[in-house]
Each structure stands twice: as structure tokens, then as C-alpha cells.
Amino acid sequence: MKILAIETSFDDTSIAILDDENVIAMKTYSQAEKHLKFGGIVPELASRIHSQSIFSLINLTCEDANIKLKNIDKIAVTIGPGLVNTLQVGLIVAKTLSFSLSIPYYGINHLQAHVYSPFINKDCNEIPKKAIILLVSGGHTILAIKRHKNIKIVGETMDDAVGEAFDKVAKLLGLGFPGGPIIDEISKDKRIKTAELPIPNLPKYNFSYSGLKSFVLNQKNKIDVNELVKGFQFSAIKQLINKLKKLQEETKIMNIIVGGGVAANSLLKEEINKLEGNKYISKSIYATDNAAMIGYTAYYLIKNNLKSLKNNVDVIPRMKLDRN
Ligand code: KG4
Ligand code: ZN
């Protein structure tokens, strides 16, 4: 089954072609630079850039995969969560291709795609039936439990998402955007000391990141910037690990799945790998937003009869992880 996948939920236009669970080609165009001068992603500009780049990306991806559009069997497209304007660009392109090629299209939940991203290029039978899910991105920080096809959220951030906190801290220290990879890179330097920051501990399995951000702002000119950055990363990641351990101890579930942009973080990977059980962490190229995870999720859902084809699908900007 050849799947053409489209992802336009935020500021990356990404197209992938999969043959069953394997990625044959993927092209991603990041708009980050174009939004830099505005200090954040401008939805109107983002949707315009998606429409300008999406067709040439589809052509390039087809060329790379050595496949013609007429040989595609199915289309997978992100329908949420994300920015309404940008999601609509991807969906209208998917619907148009579906209509003109007479092939079906499937609306995919971007958050579920992050969850399945560690299994891309692997047999989807390897996806454990029971697992703890840690979803860490620019928009979400979620701890959940997967039992067969059901996903139940057990904890979420009460304020900023962890990736968002990385981005805001880097911005207020004038380090650039996106903040995650920059802070990760600085923190790899073993000569830099780790400043001591509080590790938030909210009730149950919830998270908080706005206090850490305020701490950094208050200490900005009092502590060496690199030490402060390293201390921030340590606390931000430790908070995730503490809750993950607690959930593992309580549920005795020994499979851990980690997805989302922050899954690319070196310290997070190192700490997760110290935990007991089987760990499934997205590879860096499939951790941040990409179309391969959308195509893979469509394949998994179709193969397991978990996804029915619905006509007239619309975008769902506030789509939750547990919604199909
Ligand atoms: O999943 P993603 O590409 O987009 C959303 O769906 O939000 O995640 C983007 C987030 C950004 O906040 C970015 O700073 C963060 O992932 N990120 C990282 C790293 N690479 C990307 N955070 C920490 N360490 C990294 N290496
Ligand atoms: Zn994402």
C-alpha cells in the first residue's frame, strides 16, 4: 500500500511517501526562519507559505521516491490539533488529490501520530498493546496510558508545554529559535556547571513549566547564562522523569513510548534509557513534526481496522490525543 502523507498543522510543511510501514521519501520545509522577525509563528503567514510550498514538495517527494501520483493508493492528512488556517491547507490539498485520483483519504490525529512515531519503518505489530505514553512537544506535555486501542490521559501540563518552555527560555535569554535544540546543544558541554533550579512537583501526574521560566527570567543577570540554561534543562527533564517513574511504579506497565519534538532531547533520552522496561523513543527526524508519522499512523489504523473512512472530514484545531 502506497500512502502519500501530508502534515501542515503548524510551521512545517512536510510530505512523505510510505510503502506500508516503510518511508520511501520525505521532504520537510521549515518556515521557522520566516517567522523569526515576528517573535512567534504568525498563522496567516504560515498558511500562505504552506500553500506556496506544498505542491513543489509533493513533486520533489514523488521524484525522490521514484513514484507517480497515479500509483498512490491512499492519502493521509493531519486534521488536528493545530492552527485552523494551516490545517485547512493540508486538508484541501488531500481532498483535491483524493477527488482527482479517485483514491481515499484519511484524517489523522497529529498527537496519535507522535505516539506511533517511534515505530516508523518497523512492523506495526511491534507497537505494544499496553504502554505508558509520554508526549512532549511545543504544544503538549501529556502522560497517558495505552491499553489496546484506547488511550487514557492521566496527566497534562497546567500551563506551558515543555517544548514551549524551552522556546520561551531561549527567547528571553536571546539564544534563538527553536530553543530546544539550542539549549540541548549548550547543555552537552560537560565543563558547564548546572545551576540549581526548583523541580516542580504538581499533584498526581500533572506538570508545570511557567514557574521555571519565571525563575530563569529573575536570575537572568545573576547567574552565568550557560549554567542557567543547563539548570533549566535539568529541571525541565527531571520533572518528566519523576512523573514517569511514579506512573511506572503504580501501574507496573513496563513499556514506555516517548514522542514529540522534545523526544529529540539528549538528556531526556539518556534518563529514559536508565528506566526499567522496554523503551520506544522517536528518532530525532521523526520526533519533530513530520509527515512520515502521519502516513505510518494511517497505515497502522487501516491495517487494524481502527480507522473508518469518513467523507467530508473537517479540521479539528483542538483535537485531543484520545480522539480518532
Ligand atoms: O513536535 P514538535 O515538532 O511540534 C509540535 O507539535 O509542537 O515539537 C517542537 C518542539 C519545540 O518546542 C522545540 O523547541 C522542541 O520541540 N525540541 C526540543 C529539541 N528539539 C526540538 N526540545 C528539547 N531538546 C531538543 N533537542
Ligand atoms: Zn507535533
PDB file of N, CA and C in Angstrom, residues 1 15 27 47-48 50 57 71 80 106 128 131 136 144 159 210 224 254 256 284 286:
ATOM      1  N   MET A   1       0.847  -1.193   0.000  1.00  0.00           N
ATOM      2  CA  MET A   1       0.000   0.000   0.000  1.00  0.00           C
ATOM      3  C   MET A   1       0.888   1.250   0.000  1.00  0.00           C
ATOM      4  N   ILE A  15       5.855  16.372   3.609  1.00  0.00           N
ATOM      5  CA  ILE A  15       5.218  15.391   2.722  1.00  0.00           C
ATOM      6  C   ILE A  15       6.042  14.110   2.799  1.00  0.00           C
ATOM      7  N   LYS A  27      10.049  14.917   2.549  1.00  0.00           N
ATOM      8  CA  LYS A  27      10.598  16.264   2.377  1.00  0.00           C
ATOM      9  C   LYS A  27       9.866  17.189   3.335  1.00  0.00           C
ATOM     10  N   SER A  47      -0.013  29.856   6.805  1.00  0.00           N
ATOM     11  CA  SER A  47      -0.870  29.174   5.827  1.00  0.00           C
ATOM     12  C   SER A  47      -0.489  29.592   4.415  1.00  0.00           C
ATOM     13  N   ARG A  48      -0.082  30.854   4.247  1.00  0.00           N
ATOM     14  CA  ARG A  48       0.337  31.288   2.902  1.00  0.00           C
ATOM     15  C   ARG A  48       1.588  30.544   2.459  1.00  0.00           C
ATOM     16  N   HIS A  50       2.573  27.608   3.496  1.00  0.00           N
ATOM     17  CA  HIS A  50       2.193  26.208   3.215  1.00  0.00           C
ATOM     18  C   HIS A  50       1.645  26.096   1.792  1.00  0.00           C
ATOM     19  N   LEU A  57       6.748  20.548  -2.947  1.00  0.00           N
ATOM     20  CA  LEU A  57       7.217  19.488  -2.032  1.00  0.00           C
ATOM     21  C   LEU A  57       6.652  18.127  -2.429  1.00  0.00           C
ATOM     22  N   ASN A  71       0.129   6.283  -8.962  1.00  0.00           N
ATOM     23  CA  ASN A  71       0.402   4.995  -8.307  1.00  0.00           C
ATOM     24  C   ASN A  71       0.196   5.022  -6.792  1.00  0.00           C
ATOM     25  N   GLY A  80      -5.775  17.650  12.959  1.00  0.00           N
ATOM     26  CA  GLY A  80      -5.722  18.371  14.220  1.00  0.00           C
ATOM     27  C   GLY A  80      -4.856  17.637  15.210  1.00  0.00           C
ATOM     28  N   TYR A 106      -7.575   9.849   4.539  1.00  0.00           N
ATOM     29  CA  TYR A 106      -7.840   9.619   5.959  1.00  0.00           C
ATOM     30  C   TYR A 106      -7.352  10.801   6.779  1.00  0.00           C
ATOM     31  N   PRO A 128       3.426  -1.968  21.366  1.00  0.00           N
ATOM     32  CA  PRO A 128       2.902  -2.740  22.495  1.00  0.00           C
ATOM     33  C   PRO A 128       1.429  -2.442  22.757  1.00  0.00           C
ATOM     34  N   ALA A 131       0.987   0.309  27.230  1.00  0.00           N
ATOM     35  CA  ALA A 131       2.193   1.143  27.366  1.00  0.00           C
ATOM     36  C   ALA A 131       1.884   2.455  28.063  1.00  0.00           C
ATOM     37  N   VAL A 136       5.721  14.802  24.429  1.00  0.00           N
ATOM     38  CA  VAL A 136       6.344  16.079  24.795  1.00  0.00           C
ATOM     39  C   VAL A 136       6.656  16.893  23.541  1.00  0.00           C
ATOM     40  N   ALA A 144       0.077   9.477  29.431  1.00  0.00           N
ATOM     41  CA  ALA A 144      -1.145   8.719  29.146  1.00  0.00           C
ATOM     42  C   ALA A 144      -0.857   7.235  29.232  1.00  0.00           C
ATOM     43  N   ASP A 159       0.155  24.644  32.538  1.00  0.00           N
ATOM     44  CA  ASP A 159       0.424  25.949  31.913  1.00  0.00           C
ATOM     45  C   ASP A 159       1.163  25.754  30.596  1.00  0.00           C
ATOM     46  N   SER A 210       5.641  27.121  33.798  1.00  0.00           N
ATOM     47  CA  SER A 210       5.729  28.585  33.781  1.00  0.00           C
ATOM     48  C   SER A 210       6.603  29.102  34.918  1.00  0.00           C
ATOM     49  N   ASP A 224      25.484  32.818  35.437  1.00  0.00           N
ATOM     50  CA  ASP A 224      26.044  32.636  34.097  1.00  0.00           C
ATOM     51  C   ASP A 224      24.983  32.009  33.178  1.00  0.00           C
ATOM     52  N   MET A 254       5.442  -1.926  31.827  1.00  0.00           N
ATOM     53  CA  MET A 254       6.887  -1.902  31.556  1.00  0.00           C
ATOM     54  C   MET A 254       7.253  -1.426  30.155  1.00  0.00           C
ATOM     55  N   ILE A 256       7.405   1.860  27.666  1.00  0.00           N
ATOM     56  CA  ILE A 256       7.306   3.323  27.658  1.00  0.00           C
ATOM     57  C   ILE A 256       7.495   3.822  26.225  1.00  0.00           C
ATOM     58  N   SER A 284      15.296  11.264  16.156  1.00  0.00           N
ATOM     59  CA  SER A 284      15.174  12.720  16.062  1.00  0.00           C
ATOM     60  C   SER A 284      14.398  13.191  14.824  1.00  0.00           C
ATOM     61  N   TYR A 286      12.045  11.842  13.270  1.00  0.00           N
ATOM     62  CA  TYR A 286      10.616  11.562  13.384  1.00  0.00           C
ATOM     63  C   TYR A 286      10.024  12.084  14.697  1.00  0.00           C
TER      64      TYR A 286
END
